[in-house]
Coordinates of C-alpha atoms in Angstrom, one line a residue:
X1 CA 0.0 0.0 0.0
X2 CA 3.1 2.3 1.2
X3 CA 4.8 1.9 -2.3
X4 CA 1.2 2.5 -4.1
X5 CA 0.8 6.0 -2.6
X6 CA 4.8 6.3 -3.5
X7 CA 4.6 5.6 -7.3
X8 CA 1.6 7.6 -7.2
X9 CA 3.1 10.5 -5.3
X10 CA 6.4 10.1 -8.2
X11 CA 4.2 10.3 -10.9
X12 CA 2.4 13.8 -9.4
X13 CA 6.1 14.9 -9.2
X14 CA 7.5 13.7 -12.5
X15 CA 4.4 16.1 -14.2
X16 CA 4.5 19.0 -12.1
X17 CA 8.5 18.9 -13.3
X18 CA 7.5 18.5 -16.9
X19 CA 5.1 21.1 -16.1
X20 CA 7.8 23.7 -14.9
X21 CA 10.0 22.8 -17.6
X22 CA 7.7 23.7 -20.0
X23 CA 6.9 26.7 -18.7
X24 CA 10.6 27.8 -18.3
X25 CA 10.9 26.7 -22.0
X26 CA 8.2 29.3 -22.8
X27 CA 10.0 31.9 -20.5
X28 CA 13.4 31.2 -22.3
X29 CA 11.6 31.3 -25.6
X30 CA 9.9 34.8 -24.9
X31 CA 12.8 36.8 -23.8
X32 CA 14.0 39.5 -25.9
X33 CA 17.7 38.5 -27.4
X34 CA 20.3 40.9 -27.2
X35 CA 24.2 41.2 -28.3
X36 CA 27.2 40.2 -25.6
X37 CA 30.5 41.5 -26.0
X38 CA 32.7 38.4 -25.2
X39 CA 36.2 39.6 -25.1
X40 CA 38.9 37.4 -26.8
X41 CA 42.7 37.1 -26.7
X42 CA 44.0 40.6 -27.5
X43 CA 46.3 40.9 -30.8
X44 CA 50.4 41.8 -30.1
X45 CA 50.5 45.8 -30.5
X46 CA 54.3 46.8 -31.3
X47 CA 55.7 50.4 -32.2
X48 CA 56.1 50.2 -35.7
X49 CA 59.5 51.3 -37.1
X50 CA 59.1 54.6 -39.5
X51 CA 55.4 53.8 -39.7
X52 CA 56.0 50.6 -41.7
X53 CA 53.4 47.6 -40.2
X54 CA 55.3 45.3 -42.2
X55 CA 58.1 45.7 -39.5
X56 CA 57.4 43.4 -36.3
X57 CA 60.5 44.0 -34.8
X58 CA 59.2 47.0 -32.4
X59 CA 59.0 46.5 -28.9
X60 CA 55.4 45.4 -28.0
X61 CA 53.3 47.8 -26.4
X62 CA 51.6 47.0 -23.4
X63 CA 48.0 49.4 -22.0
X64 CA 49.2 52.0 -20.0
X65 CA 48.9 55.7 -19.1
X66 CA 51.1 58.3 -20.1
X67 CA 53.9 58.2 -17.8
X68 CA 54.1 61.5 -16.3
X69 CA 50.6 60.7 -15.1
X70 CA 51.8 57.1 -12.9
X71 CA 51.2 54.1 -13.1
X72 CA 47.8 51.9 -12.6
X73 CA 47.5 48.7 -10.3
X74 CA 45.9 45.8 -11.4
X75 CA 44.8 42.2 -9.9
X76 CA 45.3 40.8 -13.5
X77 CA 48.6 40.6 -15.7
X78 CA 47.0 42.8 -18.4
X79 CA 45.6 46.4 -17.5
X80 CA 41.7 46.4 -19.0
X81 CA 39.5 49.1 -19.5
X82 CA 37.9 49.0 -15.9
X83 CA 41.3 49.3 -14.2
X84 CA 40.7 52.4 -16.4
X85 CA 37.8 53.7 -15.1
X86 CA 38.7 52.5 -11.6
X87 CA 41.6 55.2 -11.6
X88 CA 40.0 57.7 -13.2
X89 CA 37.5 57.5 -10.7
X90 CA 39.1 57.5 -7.5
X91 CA 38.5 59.8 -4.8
X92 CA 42.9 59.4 -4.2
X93 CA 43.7 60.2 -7.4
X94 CA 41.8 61.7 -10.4
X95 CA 38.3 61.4 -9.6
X96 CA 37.7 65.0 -8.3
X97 CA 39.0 66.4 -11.6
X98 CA 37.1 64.1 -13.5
X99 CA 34.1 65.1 -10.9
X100 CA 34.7 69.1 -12.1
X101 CA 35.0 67.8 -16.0
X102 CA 31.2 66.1 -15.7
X103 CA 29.3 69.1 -13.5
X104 CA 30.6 71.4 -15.7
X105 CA 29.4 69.7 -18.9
X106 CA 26.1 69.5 -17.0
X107 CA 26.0 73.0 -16.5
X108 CA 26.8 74.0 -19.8
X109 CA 23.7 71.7 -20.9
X110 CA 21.2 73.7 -19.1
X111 CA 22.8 77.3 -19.0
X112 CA 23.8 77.4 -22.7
X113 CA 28.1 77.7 -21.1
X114 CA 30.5 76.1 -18.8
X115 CA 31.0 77.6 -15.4
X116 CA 34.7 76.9 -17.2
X117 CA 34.1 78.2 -20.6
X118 CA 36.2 75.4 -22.5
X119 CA 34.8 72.4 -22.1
X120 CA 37.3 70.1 -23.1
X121 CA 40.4 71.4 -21.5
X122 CA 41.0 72.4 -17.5
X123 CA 44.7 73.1 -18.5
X124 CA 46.4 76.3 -19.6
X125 CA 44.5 76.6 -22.7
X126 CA 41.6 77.0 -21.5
X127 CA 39.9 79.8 -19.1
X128 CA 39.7 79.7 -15.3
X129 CA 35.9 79.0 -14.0
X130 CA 33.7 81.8 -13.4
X131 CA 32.8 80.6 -10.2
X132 CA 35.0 78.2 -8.4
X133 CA 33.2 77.9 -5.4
X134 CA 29.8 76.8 -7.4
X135 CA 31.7 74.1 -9.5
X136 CA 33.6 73.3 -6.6
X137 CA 30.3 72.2 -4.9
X138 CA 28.8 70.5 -8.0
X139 CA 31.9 68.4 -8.1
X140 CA 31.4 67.3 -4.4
X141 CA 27.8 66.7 -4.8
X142 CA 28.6 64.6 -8.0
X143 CA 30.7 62.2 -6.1
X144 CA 29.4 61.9 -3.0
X145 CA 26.3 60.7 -5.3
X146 CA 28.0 57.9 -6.3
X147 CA 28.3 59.7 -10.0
X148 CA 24.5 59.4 -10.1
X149 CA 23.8 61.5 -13.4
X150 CA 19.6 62.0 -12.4
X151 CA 20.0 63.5 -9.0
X152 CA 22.7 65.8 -10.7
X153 CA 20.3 67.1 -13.2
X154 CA 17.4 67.2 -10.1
X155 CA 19.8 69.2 -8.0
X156 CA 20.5 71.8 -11.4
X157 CA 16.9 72.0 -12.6
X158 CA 15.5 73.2 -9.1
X159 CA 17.8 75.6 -8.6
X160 CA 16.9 78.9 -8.5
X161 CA 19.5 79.8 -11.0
X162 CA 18.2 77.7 -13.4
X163 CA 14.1 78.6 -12.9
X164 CA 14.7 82.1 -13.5
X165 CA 13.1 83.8 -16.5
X166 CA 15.2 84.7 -20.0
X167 CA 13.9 87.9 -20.2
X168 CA 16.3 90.2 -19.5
X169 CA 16.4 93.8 -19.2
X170 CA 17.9 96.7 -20.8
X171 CA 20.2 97.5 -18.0
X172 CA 21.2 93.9 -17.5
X173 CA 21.9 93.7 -21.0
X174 CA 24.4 96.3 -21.0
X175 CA 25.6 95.8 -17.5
X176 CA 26.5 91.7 -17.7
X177 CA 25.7 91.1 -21.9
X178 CA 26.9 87.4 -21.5
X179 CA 25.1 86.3 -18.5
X180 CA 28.1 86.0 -16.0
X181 CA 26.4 87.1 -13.0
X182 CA 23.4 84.6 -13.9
X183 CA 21.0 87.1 -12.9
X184 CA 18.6 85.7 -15.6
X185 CA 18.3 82.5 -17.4
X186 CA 20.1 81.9 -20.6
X187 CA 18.6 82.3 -24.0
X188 CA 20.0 79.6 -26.5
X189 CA 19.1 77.3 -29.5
X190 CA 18.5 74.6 -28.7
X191 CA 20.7 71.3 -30.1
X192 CA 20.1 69.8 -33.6
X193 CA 18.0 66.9 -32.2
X194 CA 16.3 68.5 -29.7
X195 CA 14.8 71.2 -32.4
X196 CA 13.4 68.5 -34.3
X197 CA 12.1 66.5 -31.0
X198 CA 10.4 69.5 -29.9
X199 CA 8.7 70.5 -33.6
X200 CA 7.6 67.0 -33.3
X201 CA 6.7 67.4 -29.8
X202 CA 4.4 70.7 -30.1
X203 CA 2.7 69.2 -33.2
X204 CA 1.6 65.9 -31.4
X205 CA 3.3 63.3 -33.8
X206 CA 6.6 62.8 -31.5
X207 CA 6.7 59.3 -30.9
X208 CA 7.9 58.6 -27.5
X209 CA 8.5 54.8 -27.8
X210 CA 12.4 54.0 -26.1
X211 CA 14.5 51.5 -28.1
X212 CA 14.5 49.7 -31.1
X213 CA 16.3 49.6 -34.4
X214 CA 17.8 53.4 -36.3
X215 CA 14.8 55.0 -38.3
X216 CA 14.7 56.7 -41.7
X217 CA 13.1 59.9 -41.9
X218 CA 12.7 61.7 -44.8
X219 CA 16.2 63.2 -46.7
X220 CA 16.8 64.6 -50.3
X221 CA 17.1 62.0 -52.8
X222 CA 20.9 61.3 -54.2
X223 CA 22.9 62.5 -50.7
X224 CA 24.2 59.0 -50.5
X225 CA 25.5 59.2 -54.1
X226 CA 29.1 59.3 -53.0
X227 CA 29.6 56.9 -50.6
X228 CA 30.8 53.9 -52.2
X229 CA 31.7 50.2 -51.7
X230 CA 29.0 49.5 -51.9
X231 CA 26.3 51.9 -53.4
X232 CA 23.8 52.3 -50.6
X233 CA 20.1 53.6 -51.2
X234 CA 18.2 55.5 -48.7
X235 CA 14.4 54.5 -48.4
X236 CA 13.3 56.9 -46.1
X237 CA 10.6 55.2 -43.3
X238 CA 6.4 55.8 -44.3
X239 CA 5.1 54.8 -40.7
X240 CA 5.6 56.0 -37.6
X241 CA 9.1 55.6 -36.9
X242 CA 9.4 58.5 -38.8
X243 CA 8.4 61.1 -35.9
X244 CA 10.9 59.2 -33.4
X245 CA 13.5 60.6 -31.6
X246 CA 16.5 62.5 -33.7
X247 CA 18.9 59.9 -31.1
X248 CA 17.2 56.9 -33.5
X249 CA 17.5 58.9 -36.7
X250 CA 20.1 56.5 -38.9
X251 CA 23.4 57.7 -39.5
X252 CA 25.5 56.2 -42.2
X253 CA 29.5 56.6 -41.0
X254 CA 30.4 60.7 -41.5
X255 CA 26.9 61.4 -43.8
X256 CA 24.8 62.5 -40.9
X257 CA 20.8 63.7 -41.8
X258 CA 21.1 66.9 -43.7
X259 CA 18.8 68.7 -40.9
X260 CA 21.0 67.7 -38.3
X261 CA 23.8 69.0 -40.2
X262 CA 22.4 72.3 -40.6
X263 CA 22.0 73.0 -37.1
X264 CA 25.5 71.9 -36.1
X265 CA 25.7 68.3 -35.5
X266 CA 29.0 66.9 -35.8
X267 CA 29.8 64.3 -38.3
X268 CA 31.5 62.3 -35.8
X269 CA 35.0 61.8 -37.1
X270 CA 36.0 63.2 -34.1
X271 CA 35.0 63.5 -30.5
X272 CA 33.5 66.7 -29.7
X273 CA 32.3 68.1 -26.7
X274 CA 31.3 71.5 -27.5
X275 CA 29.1 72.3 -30.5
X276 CA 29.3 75.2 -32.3
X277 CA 25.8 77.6 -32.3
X278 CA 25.5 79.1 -35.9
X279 CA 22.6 81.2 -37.6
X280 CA 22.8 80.5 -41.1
X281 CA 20.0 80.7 -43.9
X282 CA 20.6 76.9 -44.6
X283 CA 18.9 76.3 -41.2
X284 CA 15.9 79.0 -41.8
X285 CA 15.5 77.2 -45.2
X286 CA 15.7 73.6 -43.4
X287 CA 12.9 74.5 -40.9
X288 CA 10.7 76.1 -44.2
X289 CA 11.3 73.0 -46.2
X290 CA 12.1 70.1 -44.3
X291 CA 9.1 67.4 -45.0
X292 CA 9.4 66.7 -41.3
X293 CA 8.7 70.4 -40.0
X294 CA 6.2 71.0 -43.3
X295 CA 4.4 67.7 -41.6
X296 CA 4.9 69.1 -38.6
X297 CA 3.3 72.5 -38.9
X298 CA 0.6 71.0 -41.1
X299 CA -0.2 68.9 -38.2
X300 CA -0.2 71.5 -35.6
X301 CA -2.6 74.2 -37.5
X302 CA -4.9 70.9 -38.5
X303 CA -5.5 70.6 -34.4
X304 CA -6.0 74.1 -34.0
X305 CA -8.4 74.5 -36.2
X306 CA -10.3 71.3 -34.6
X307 CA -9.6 72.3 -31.1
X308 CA -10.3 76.2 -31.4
X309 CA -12.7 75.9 -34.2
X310 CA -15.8 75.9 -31.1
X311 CA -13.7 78.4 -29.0
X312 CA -13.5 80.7 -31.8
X313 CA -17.1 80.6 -32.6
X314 CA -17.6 81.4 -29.2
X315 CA -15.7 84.3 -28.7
X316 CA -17.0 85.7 -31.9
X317 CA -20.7 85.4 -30.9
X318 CA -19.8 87.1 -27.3
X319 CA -18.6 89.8 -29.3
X320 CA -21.5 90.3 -31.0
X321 CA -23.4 90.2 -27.9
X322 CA -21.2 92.7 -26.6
X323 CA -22.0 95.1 -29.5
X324 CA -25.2 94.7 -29.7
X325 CA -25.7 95.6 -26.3
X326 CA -23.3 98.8 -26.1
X327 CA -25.8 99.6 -29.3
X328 CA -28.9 99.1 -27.3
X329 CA -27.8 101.3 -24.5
X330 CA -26.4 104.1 -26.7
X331 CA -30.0 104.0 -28.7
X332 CA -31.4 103.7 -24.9
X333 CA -29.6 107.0 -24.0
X334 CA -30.6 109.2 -27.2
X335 CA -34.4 108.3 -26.5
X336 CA -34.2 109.6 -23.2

């Protein structure tokens, strides 16, 4: 009888675990696949003599620092990127600078320019901070945060600095033309993305979707006719990937969207961490004729007309209320 309820009790197990393997299976089969970096044996780097790479009788190079800089400690018998990022991160060493670098990056995000107006050099070239004290506290903040990016833009965006009107006066104007004193809040275009995020944004068609595979807005026909090996065609998206993000907008190696371009994108054949602000008629003519901005606008006047077509009426009819009642008492008065 004892084995009975055994066998019995086996069998419940054996399909309650063919059960849960199944539904693992399902699990495993639903999950969204994504690309791993798996690092592999890295290739002998030597100096090559006179620039020929023929020659492989240079001394092998080994990852390092520049010298004057010191040297890094590792656990393993090849330095790696996060011995790296360990060192430039330390509160010993270099992590304060690098502390200074990132807050005043973020300043210059929201304020238009660097409490340091160079961006991309603290050395002699470039010019001492306007306030040392403020980036000085930014920096502090930034790493006893843990480098936490969010509550570094919190702490900047409810400032009181930064929630100040743009409008400035005359006198400020002439008294402090480049906003050092930030006694108002900077006026400034905005970046090439973020003017075609927001046209989309204030029209209603921005799709807000995070994500997902580059998309193909429109772009003039025959800009890809020089890049070769091999001849690539642009076919520019007809759905609504079209009125994503500008970070999703496909980028093929230096030829970046022509809209981008024309509001100062670089092409990314070098790192850049300041971009230039121009005012050129390209850009004027890019918002005017740009399918995305004509859509755009088309869009936005298409909803005003729905949404104010009732309000409109409205006004228009307590106008003639108004009238007719200033008429009626004028007519009142002369009968008197």
């Amino acid at each position: 009888m004892k084995s009975t309820e055994q066998k019995q009790e086996k069998q419940q197990l054996k399909q309650e675990l063919e059960k849960l393997k199944k539904s693992r299976g399902a699990i495993d089969r639903s999950a969204m696949k994504t690309m791993i970096t798996v690092s592999i044996k890295p290739r002998e780097i030597r100096i090559l003599p006179r620039g020929n790479w023929l020659d492989e009788t240079g001394p092998v190079v080994q990852p390092a620092i520049p010298e004057f800089l010191g040297t890094l400690k590792s656990d393993h018998a090849r330095l790696t990127r996060l011995d790296l990022a360990d060192w430039l991160s330390d509160r010993q060493g270099y992590g304060p600078l690098m502390a200074r670098v990132m807050a005043n990056r973020f300043w210059y995000l929201f304020f238009g320019r660097g409490i340091a107006p160079v961006l991309d050099d603290f050395g002699g070239q470039g010019g001492p901070p306007h306030y040392p004290e403020l980036l000085d506290q930014l920096a502090i903040k930034f790493l006893n945060d843990q480098w936490d990016m969010k509550q570094m833009v919190k702490f900047i965006v409810m400032s009181r600095a930064y929630r100040q009107s743009s409008i400035e006066s005359t006198e400020q104007r002439t008294a402090d033309p480049f906003n050092h004193w930030l006694n108002r809040q900077a006026r400034f275009r905005l970046p090439a993305e973020m003017i075609r995020d927001n046209a989309l944004a204030v029209s209603g068609l921005l799709v807000t979707e995070i994500g997902g595979p580059s998309v193909k807005p429109y772009q003039p026909a025959g800009y890809y006719r020089h890049l070769n090996f091999p001849k690539r065609k642009y076919v520019a998206d007809t759905d609504d990937r079209q009125w994503r993000r500008g970070l999703y907008v496909h980028w093929q190696r230096q030829f970046l969207h022509p809209m981008l371009k024309a509001f100062d994108a670089p092409s990314r054949e070098e790192c850049t961490a300041q971009r230039p602000r121009s005012n050129t008629p390209i850009a004027a003519m890019t918002l005017l004729n740009d399918p995305t901005f004509v859509e755009s606008s088309r869009k936005f006047a298409e909803d005003i007309v729905r949404t104010a077509e009732n309000q409109t009426l409205q006004k228009f009819n307590t106008h003639l209320l108004k009238q007719r009642r200033a008429n009626q008492r004028k007519w009142s008065w002369r009968f008197c």
